Every structure is written in C-alpha cells, then in structure tokens.
C-alpha cells in the first residue's frame, strides 16, 4: 500500500468515525428529550391522572423511542458494515444498546401508568415527583458522561462518580417513600402496586449508574 493509499484510507476512517459520533450525538439527544417529556408526564399524571395532556406526552415518548430505535440500528449497521473504530466498536455497540434501555424505561413506565392508572395518595405525590426528577437527572448526567467518552475520555471517571452520587439521592428518596407506603393504612394490594412504580422509577437511575460504571472502565481501556 502506497503512502497516498494509506492516507486516503485513514482519512476515510476518520470521516466515517465522525459520522458515527454525530449519529450517537443525535441518539443521545433523543434520550435527553425523552427524559424531559417523561418528567413532565409524571407531574401531569400526579396532578390530573391519565388526562389528555398525559396521553399526548406518552405519544411523544413513543415517537421518540421509535426514532431512537431507528438511529440505533443505523449506528450498528455503520459500525459493522464499514468496520469502524475497531478497537472501540464493541464498546460503542454495548453503549448504544444499553442507553436505549433508558428510553425504553421512560416509555414502559408511562405505558403502565396509562394501563393501570394507579391512585397515588396525596401524602406520596411529591416524593413520586422528586424520585422521577432525580432519576431523569441521573440519566441526563449519564448522557453528559457518554459525550465525554467521545470527546474527552479523561473526564469520564469523575463523571461516572457524579452519576453514582445522583443514583444515591434516588435511593434516599425511594427507600423512605416505600417505608411510608407500607406503614400507611391503605390496602396491601395498593401498597404493592405503589411499590412496583417506585421501583420502576428507581430503575432509571440504577440503569444509568450501571452504564456509567462500564463507561469508566472503557475509558481506562482507551488510555492503556
């Protein structure tokens, strides 16, 4: 291979890698927008129930999740078809597939609210809102760490610690909330239903922390 052929190949790989990075950035933007809509939907539900506004937010989440799935498949195809950034390909594939689960959690939580329509007693409503907001904050922090993974991977470790600290705050809301639910005088079946939704909200923060931890490991690998 001549020097010019080599240079042409390296330039093509760089260009295509940047294409993937732009696709990933668009994908992350979808997750961020989904979190904002999800937080709004939870607040609406706790105020007005499964109202028209709530259902509109649910439709928006479903549309974004569909867009995210299409973009995820496009990223996977680009990575496999063009053998992009081979040393990072498995990390990028794992990352996109797992971050996609965050949007799935947003959608599935709203879906279950729309189907079950649980009654959230007044004493618990504010804590449900706080838990949803902190869980979304945790996912948003994950998105920032993910962007750093592509732009300045030396900051990923500190970013992952920040995600973990937010996840701890989510635990500090969910645990007392569950204790309050089970010490209340509502029926056991109602308690179990509320516990399910508390755990589903908390799962957003847990998923975000797990991904951030793996990102920190992948960033270390890039420095070796």
PDB file of N, CA, C and O in Angstrom, residues 77-128:
ATOM      1  N   UNK A  77     -25.394  -0.705  12.002  1.00  0.00           N
ATOM      2  CA  UNK A  77     -25.080  -1.035  10.614  1.00  0.00           C
ATOM      3  C   UNK A  77     -23.790  -0.366  10.173  1.00  0.00           C
ATOM      4  O   UNK A  77     -22.929  -0.983   9.524  1.00  0.00           O
ATOM      5  N   UNK A  78     -23.628   0.913  10.525  1.00  0.00           N
ATOM      6  CA  UNK A  78     -22.422   1.656  10.163  1.00  0.00           C
ATOM      7  C   UNK A  78     -21.191   1.023  10.783  1.00  0.00           C
ATOM      8  O   UNK A  78     -20.144   0.877  10.136  1.00  0.00           O
ATOM      9  N   UNK A  79     -21.305   0.617  12.029  1.00  0.00           N
ATOM     10  CA  UNK A  79     -20.166   0.031  12.725  1.00  0.00           C
ATOM     11  C   UNK A  79     -19.756  -1.303  12.103  1.00  0.00           C
ATOM     12  O   UNK A  79     -18.571  -1.582  11.923  1.00  0.00           O
ATOM     13  N   UNK A  80     -20.740  -2.131  11.769  1.00  0.00           N
ATOM     14  CA  UNK A  80     -20.434  -3.450  11.223  1.00  0.00           C
ATOM     15  C   UNK A  80     -20.059  -3.393   9.742  1.00  0.00           C
ATOM     16  O   UNK A  80     -19.103  -4.034   9.308  1.00  0.00           O
ATOM     17  N   UNK A  81     -20.812  -2.603   8.961  1.00  0.00           N
ATOM     18  CA  UNK A  81     -20.602  -2.596   7.511  1.00  0.00           C
ATOM     19  C   UNK A  81     -19.274  -1.983   7.120  1.00  0.00           C
ATOM     20  O   UNK A  81     -18.655  -2.400   6.145  1.00  0.00           O
ATOM     21  N   UNK A  82     -18.811  -0.990   7.872  1.00  0.00           N
ATOM     22  CA  UNK A  82     -17.605  -0.277   7.482  1.00  0.00           C
ATOM     23  C   UNK A  82     -16.431  -0.532   8.413  1.00  0.00           C
ATOM     24  O   UNK A  82     -15.402   0.112   8.313  1.00  0.00           O
ATOM     25  N   UNK A  83     -16.595  -1.478   9.334  1.00  0.00           N
ATOM     26  CA  UNK A  83     -15.533  -1.839  10.274  1.00  0.00           C
ATOM     27  C   UNK A  83     -14.945  -0.596  10.928  1.00  0.00           C
ATOM     28  O   UNK A  83     -13.735  -0.366  10.930  1.00  0.00           O
ATOM     29  N   UNK A  84     -15.806   0.229  11.492  1.00  0.00           N
ATOM     30  CA  UNK A  84     -15.365   1.496  12.071  1.00  0.00           C
ATOM     31  C   UNK A  84     -14.687   1.310  13.422  1.00  0.00           C
ATOM     32  O   UNK A  84     -15.027   0.406  14.170  1.00  0.00           O
ATOM     33  N   UNK A  85     -13.793   2.238  13.727  1.00  0.00           N
ATOM     34  CA  UNK A  85     -13.077   2.277  15.005  1.00  0.00           C
ATOM     35  C   UNK A  85     -13.065   0.898  15.677  1.00  0.00           C
ATOM     36  O   UNK A  85     -13.698   0.683  16.703  1.00  0.00           O
ATOM     37  N   UNK A  86     -12.374  -0.073  15.069  1.00  0.00           N
ATOM     38  CA  UNK A  86     -12.465  -1.458  15.530  1.00  0.00           C
ATOM     39  C   UNK A  86     -12.135  -1.661  17.000  1.00  0.00           C
ATOM     40  O   UNK A  86     -12.705  -2.534  17.650  1.00  0.00           O
ATOM     41  N   UNK A  87     -11.207  -0.839  17.546  1.00  0.00           N
ATOM     42  CA  UNK A  87     -10.837  -1.013  18.950  1.00  0.00           C
ATOM     43  C   UNK A  87     -11.941  -0.556  19.896  1.00  0.00           C
ATOM     44  O   UNK A  87     -11.952  -0.918  21.067  1.00  0.00           O
ATOM     45  N   UNK A  88     -12.872   0.240  19.389  1.00  0.00           N
ATOM     46  CA  UNK A  88     -13.960   0.743  20.229  1.00  0.00           C
ATOM     47  C   UNK A  88     -15.331   0.228  19.804  1.00  0.00           C
ATOM     48  O   UNK A  88     -16.322   0.529  20.456  1.00  0.00           O
ATOM     49  N   UNK A  89     -15.371  -0.523  18.721  1.00  0.00           N
ATOM     50  CA  UNK A  89     -16.670  -0.911  18.176  1.00  0.00           C
ATOM     51  C   UNK A  89     -17.543  -1.641  19.190  1.00  0.00           C
ATOM     52  O   UNK A  89     -18.716  -1.323  19.348  1.00  0.00           O
ATOM     53  N   UNK A  90     -16.981  -2.605  19.895  1.00  0.00           N
ATOM     54  CA  UNK A  90     -17.781  -3.368  20.852  1.00  0.00           C
ATOM     55  C   UNK A  90     -18.276  -2.469  21.981  1.00  0.00           C
ATOM     56  O   UNK A  90     -19.414  -2.614  22.448  1.00  0.00           O
ATOM     57  N   UNK A  91     -17.424  -1.507  22.404  1.00  0.00           N
ATOM     58  CA  UNK A  91     -17.837  -0.588  23.467  1.00  0.00           C
ATOM     59  C   UNK A  91     -18.985   0.297  22.996  1.00  0.00           C
ATOM     60  O   UNK A  91     -19.941   0.532  23.741  1.00  0.00           O
ATOM     61  N   UNK A  92     -18.897   0.793  21.759  1.00  0.00           N
ATOM     62  CA  UNK A  92     -19.943   1.670  21.239  1.00  0.00           C
ATOM     63  C   UNK A  92     -21.248   0.910  21.063  1.00  0.00           C
ATOM     64  O   UNK A  92     -22.329   1.402  21.402  1.00  0.00           O
ATOM     65  N   UNK A  93     -21.162  -0.309  20.554  1.00  0.00           N
ATOM     66  CA  UNK A  93     -22.370  -1.123  20.393  1.00  0.00           C
ATOM     67  C   UNK A  93     -23.045  -1.373  21.735  1.00  0.00           C
ATOM     68  O   UNK A  93     -24.255  -1.224  21.883  1.00  0.00           O
ATOM     69  N   UNK A  94     -22.232  -1.765  22.715  1.00  0.00           N
ATOM     70  CA  UNK A  94     -22.788  -2.024  24.054  1.00  0.00           C
ATOM     71  C   UNK A  94     -23.422  -0.756  24.608  1.00  0.00           C
ATOM     72  O   UNK A  94     -24.513  -0.794  25.175  1.00  0.00           O
ATOM     73  N   UNK A  95     -22.746   0.353  24.427  1.00  0.00           N
ATOM     74  CA  UNK A  95     -23.202   1.627  24.973  1.00  0.00           C
ATOM     75  C   UNK A  95     -24.552   2.026  24.381  1.00  0.00           C
ATOM     76  O   UNK A  95     -25.498   2.351  25.106  1.00  0.00           O
ATOM     77  N   UNK A  96     -24.654   1.991  23.070  1.00  0.00           N
ATOM     78  CA  UNK A  96     -25.896   2.412  22.410  1.00  0.00           C
ATOM     79  C   UNK A  96     -27.046   1.500  22.791  1.00  0.00           C
ATOM     80  O   UNK A  96     -28.168   1.958  23.083  1.00  0.00           O
ATOM     81  N   UNK A  97     -26.797   0.202  22.798  1.00  0.00           N
ATOM     82  CA  UNK A  97     -27.860  -0.752  23.128  1.00  0.00           C
ATOM     83  C   UNK A  97     -28.363  -0.556  24.555  1.00  0.00           C
ATOM     84  O   UNK A  97     -29.562  -0.675  24.829  1.00  0.00           O
ATOM     85  N   UNK A  98     -27.457  -0.252  25.478  1.00  0.00           N
ATOM     86  CA  UNK A  98     -27.862  -0.120  26.878  1.00  0.00           C
ATOM     87  C   UNK A  98     -28.474   1.238  27.189  1.00  0.00           C
ATOM     88  O   UNK A  98     -29.403   1.331  27.993  1.00  0.00           O
ATOM     89  N   UNK A  99     -27.980   2.299  26.558  1.00  0.00           N
ATOM     90  CA  UNK A  99     -28.609   3.605  26.758  1.00  0.00           C
ATOM     91  C   UNK A  99     -30.014   3.606  26.168  1.00  0.00           C
ATOM     92  O   UNK A  99     -30.917   4.275  26.684  1.00  0.00           O
ATOM     93  N   UNK A 100     -30.211   2.829  25.107  1.00  0.00           N
ATOM     94  CA  UNK A 100     -31.550   2.701  24.518  1.00  0.00           C
ATOM     95  C   UNK A 100     -32.555   2.177  25.544  1.00  0.00           C
ATOM     96  O   UNK A 100     -33.744   2.496  25.491  1.00  0.00           O
ATOM     97  N   UNK A 101     -32.056   1.400  26.508  1.00  0.00           N
ATOM     98  CA  UNK A 101     -32.937   0.853  27.544  1.00  0.00           C
ATOM     99  C   UNK A 101     -33.478   1.946  28.460  1.00  0.00           C
ATOM    100  O   UNK A 101     -34.538   1.765  29.081  1.00  0.00           O
ATOM    101  N   UNK A 102     -32.772   3.072  28.565  1.00  0.00           N
ATOM    102  CA  UNK A 102     -33.267   4.185  29.378  1.00  0.00           C
ATOM    103  C   UNK A 102     -34.544   4.745  28.763  1.00  0.00           C
ATOM    104  O   UNK A 102     -35.549   4.954  29.452  1.00  0.00           O
ATOM    105  N   UNK A 103     -34.516   4.981  27.445  1.00  0.00           N
ATOM    106  CA  UNK A 103     -35.720   5.453  26.765  1.00  0.00           C
ATOM    107  C   UNK A 103     -36.838   4.423  26.867  1.00  0.00           C
ATOM    108  O   UNK A 103     -38.014   4.775  27.032  1.00  0.00           O
ATOM    109  N   UNK A 104     -36.475   3.144  26.792  1.00  0.00           N
ATOM    110  CA  UNK A 104     -37.480   2.088  26.947  1.00  0.00           C
ATOM    111  C   UNK A 104     -38.131   2.151  28.326  1.00  0.00           C
ATOM    112  O   UNK A 104     -39.345   1.915  28.462  1.00  0.00           O
ATOM    113  N   UNK A 105     -37.332   2.456  29.347  1.00  0.00           N
ATOM    114  CA  UNK A 105     -37.883   2.583  30.695  1.00  0.00           C
ATOM    115  C   UNK A 105     -38.835   3.767  30.792  1.00  0.00           C
ATOM    116  O   UNK A 105     -39.889   3.682  31.438  1.00  0.00           O
ATOM    117  N   UNK A 106     -38.475   4.881  30.152  1.00  0.00           N
ATOM    118  CA  UNK A 106     -39.390   6.024  30.128  1.00  0.00           C
ATOM    119  C   UNK A 106     -40.731   5.612  29.521  1.00  0.00           C
ATOM    120  O   UNK A 106     -41.793   5.882  30.080  1.00  0.00           O
ATOM    121  N   UNK A 107     -40.666   4.972  28.369  1.00  0.00           N
ATOM    122  CA  UNK A 107     -41.895   4.589  27.671  1.00  0.00           C
ATOM    123  C   UNK A 107     -42.690   3.560  28.464  1.00  0.00           C
ATOM    124  O   UNK A 107     -43.914   3.678  28.610  1.00  0.00           O
ATOM    125  N   UNK A 108     -42.008   2.533  28.967  1.00  0.00           N
ATOM    126  CA  UNK A 108     -42.725   1.465  29.659  1.00  0.00           C
ATOM    127  C   UNK A 108     -43.377   1.956  30.948  1.00  0.00           C
ATOM    128  O   UNK A 108     -44.466   1.499  31.316  1.00  0.00           O
ATOM    129  N   UNK A 109     -42.735   2.899  31.641  1.00  0.00           N
ATOM    130  CA  UNK A 109     -43.348   3.461  32.844  1.00  0.00           C
ATOM    131  C   UNK A 109     -44.638   4.199  32.512  1.00  0.00           C
ATOM    132  O   UNK A 109     -45.657   4.043  33.212  1.00  0.00           O
ATOM    133  N   UNK A 110     -44.607   5.001  31.461  1.00  0.00           N
ATOM    134  CA  UNK A 110     -45.825   5.720  31.073  1.00  0.00           C
ATOM    135  C   UNK A 110     -46.891   4.765  30.558  1.00  0.00           C
ATOM    136  O   UNK A 110     -48.086   4.957  30.802  1.00  0.00           O
ATOM    137  N   UNK A 111     -46.457   3.727  29.861  1.00  0.00           N
ATOM    138  CA  UNK A 111     -47.413   2.729  29.373  1.00  0.00           C
ATOM    139  C   UNK A 111     -48.146   2.068  30.537  1.00  0.00           C
ATOM    140  O   UNK A 111     -49.381   1.937  30.517  1.00  0.00           O
ATOM    141  N   UNK A 112     -47.403   1.687  31.559  1.00  0.00           N
ATOM    142  CA  UNK A 112     -48.032   1.016  32.699  1.00  0.00           C
ATOM    143  C   UNK A 112     -48.935   1.966  33.487  1.00  0.00           C
ATOM    144  O   UNK A 112     -49.970   1.554  34.013  1.00  0.00           O
ATOM    145  N   UNK A 113     -48.543   3.232  33.562  1.00  0.00           N
ATOM    146  CA  UNK A 113     -49.423   4.211  34.198  1.00  0.00           C
ATOM    147  C   UNK A 113     -50.724   4.360  33.411  1.00  0.00           C
ATOM    148  O   UNK A 113     -51.811   4.453  33.996  1.00  0.00           O
ATOM    149  N   UNK A 114     -50.618   4.371  32.092  1.00  0.00           N
ATOM    150  CA  UNK A 114     -51.807   4.539  31.258  1.00  0.00           C
ATOM    151  C   UNK A 114     -52.731   3.335  31.335  1.00  0.00           C
ATOM    152  O   UNK A 114     -53.950   3.467  31.176  1.00  0.00           O
ATOM    153  N   UNK A 115     -52.166   2.156  31.583  1.00  0.00           N
ATOM    154  CA  UNK A 115     -52.975   0.932  31.668  1.00  0.00           C
ATOM    155  C   UNK A 115     -53.543   0.739  33.072  1.00  0.00           C
ATOM    156  O   UNK A 115     -54.751   0.530  33.262  1.00  0.00           O
ATOM    157  N   UNK A 116     -52.676   0.805  34.084  1.00  0.00           N
ATOM    158  CA  UNK A 116     -53.099   0.517  35.457  1.00  0.00           C
ATOM    159  C   UNK A 116     -53.797   1.697  36.133  1.00  0.00           C
ATOM    160  O   UNK A 116     -54.631   1.501  37.016  1.00  0.00           O
ATOM    161  N   UNK A 117     -53.411   2.904  35.743  1.00  0.00           N
ATOM    162  CA  UNK A 117     -53.976   4.125  36.335  1.00  0.00           C
ATOM    163  C   UNK A 117     -53.996   4.060  37.870  1.00  0.00           C
ATOM    164  O   UNK A 117     -55.047   4.190  38.514  1.00  0.00           O
ATOM    165  N   UNK A 118     -52.843   3.848  38.489  1.00  0.00           N
ATOM    166  CA  UNK A 118     -52.801   3.739  39.952  1.00  0.00           C
ATOM    167  C   UNK A 118     -53.170   5.064  40.619  1.00  0.00           C
ATOM    168  O   UNK A 118     -52.841   6.142  40.127  1.00  0.00           O
ATOM    169  N   UNK A 119     -53.840   4.957  41.731  1.00  0.00           N
ATOM    170  CA  UNK A 119     -54.164   6.135  42.530  1.00  0.00           C
ATOM    171  C   UNK A 119     -52.999   6.403  43.479  1.00  0.00           C
ATOM    172  O   UNK A 119     -52.649   5.556  44.297  1.00  0.00           O
ATOM    173  N   UNK A 120     -52.385   7.568  43.343  1.00  0.00           N
ATOM    174  CA  UNK A 120     -51.270   7.946  44.211  1.00  0.00           C
ATOM    175  C   UNK A 120     -51.825   8.849  45.315  1.00  0.00           C
ATOM    176  O   UNK A 120     -52.224   9.987  45.044  1.00  0.00           O
ATOM    177  N   UNK A 121     -51.893   8.369  46.549  1.00  0.00           N
ATOM    178  CA  UNK A 121     -52.428   9.194  47.640  1.00  0.00           C
ATOM    179  C   UNK A 121     -51.650  10.505  47.805  1.00  0.00           C
ATOM    180  O   UNK A 121     -50.438  10.565  47.552  1.00  0.00           O
ATOM    181  N   UNK A 122     -52.333  11.535  48.231  1.00  0.00           N
ATOM    182  CA  UNK A 122     -51.726  12.859  48.377  1.00  0.00           C
ATOM    183  C   UNK A 122     -50.411  12.874  49.152  1.00  0.00           C
ATOM    184  O   UNK A 122     -49.470  13.576  48.747  1.00  0.00           O
ATOM    185  N   UNK A 123     -50.298  12.137  50.278  1.00  0.00           N
ATOM    186  CA  UNK A 123     -49.043  12.217  51.057  1.00  0.00           C
ATOM    187  C   UNK A 123     -47.803  11.743  50.292  1.00  0.00           C
ATOM    188  O   UNK A 123     -46.680  12.060  50.694  1.00  0.00           O
ATOM    189  N   UNK A 124     -48.019  10.980  49.207  1.00  0.00           N
ATOM    190  CA  UNK A 124     -46.882  10.405  48.487  1.00  0.00           C
ATOM    191  C   UNK A 124     -46.578  11.105  47.166  1.00  0.00           C
ATOM    192  O   UNK A 124     -45.545  10.829  46.548  1.00  0.00           O
ATOM    193  N   UNK A 125     -47.446  11.982  46.735  1.00  0.00           N
ATOM    194  CA  UNK A 125     -47.304  12.531  45.385  1.00  0.00           C
ATOM    195  C   UNK A 125     -46.013  13.319  45.187  1.00  0.00           C
ATOM    196  O   UNK A 125     -45.329  13.165  44.179  1.00  0.00           O
ATOM    197  N   UNK A 126     -45.670  14.170  46.118  1.00  0.00           N
ATOM    198  CA  UNK A 126     -44.479  14.999  45.953  1.00  0.00           C
ATOM    199  C   UNK A 126     -43.211  14.156  45.887  1.00  0.00           C
ATOM    200  O   UNK A 126     -42.285  14.466  45.127  1.00  0.00           O
ATOM    201  N   UNK A 127     -43.177  13.076  46.668  1.00  0.00           N
ATOM    202  CA  UNK A 127     -41.992  12.224  46.647  1.00  0.00           C
ATOM    203  C   UNK A 127     -41.913  11.428  45.342  1.00  0.00           C
ATOM    204  O   UNK A 127     -40.809  11.153  44.843  1.00  0.00           O
ATOM    205  N   UNK A 128     -43.064  11.051  44.783  1.00  0.00           N
ATOM    206  CA  UNK A 128     -43.053  10.406  43.467  1.00  0.00           C
ATOM    207  C   UNK A 128     -42.473  11.365  42.425  1.00  0.00           C
ATOM    208  O   UNK A 128     -41.674  10.962  41.565  1.00  0.00           O
TER     209      UNK A 128
END
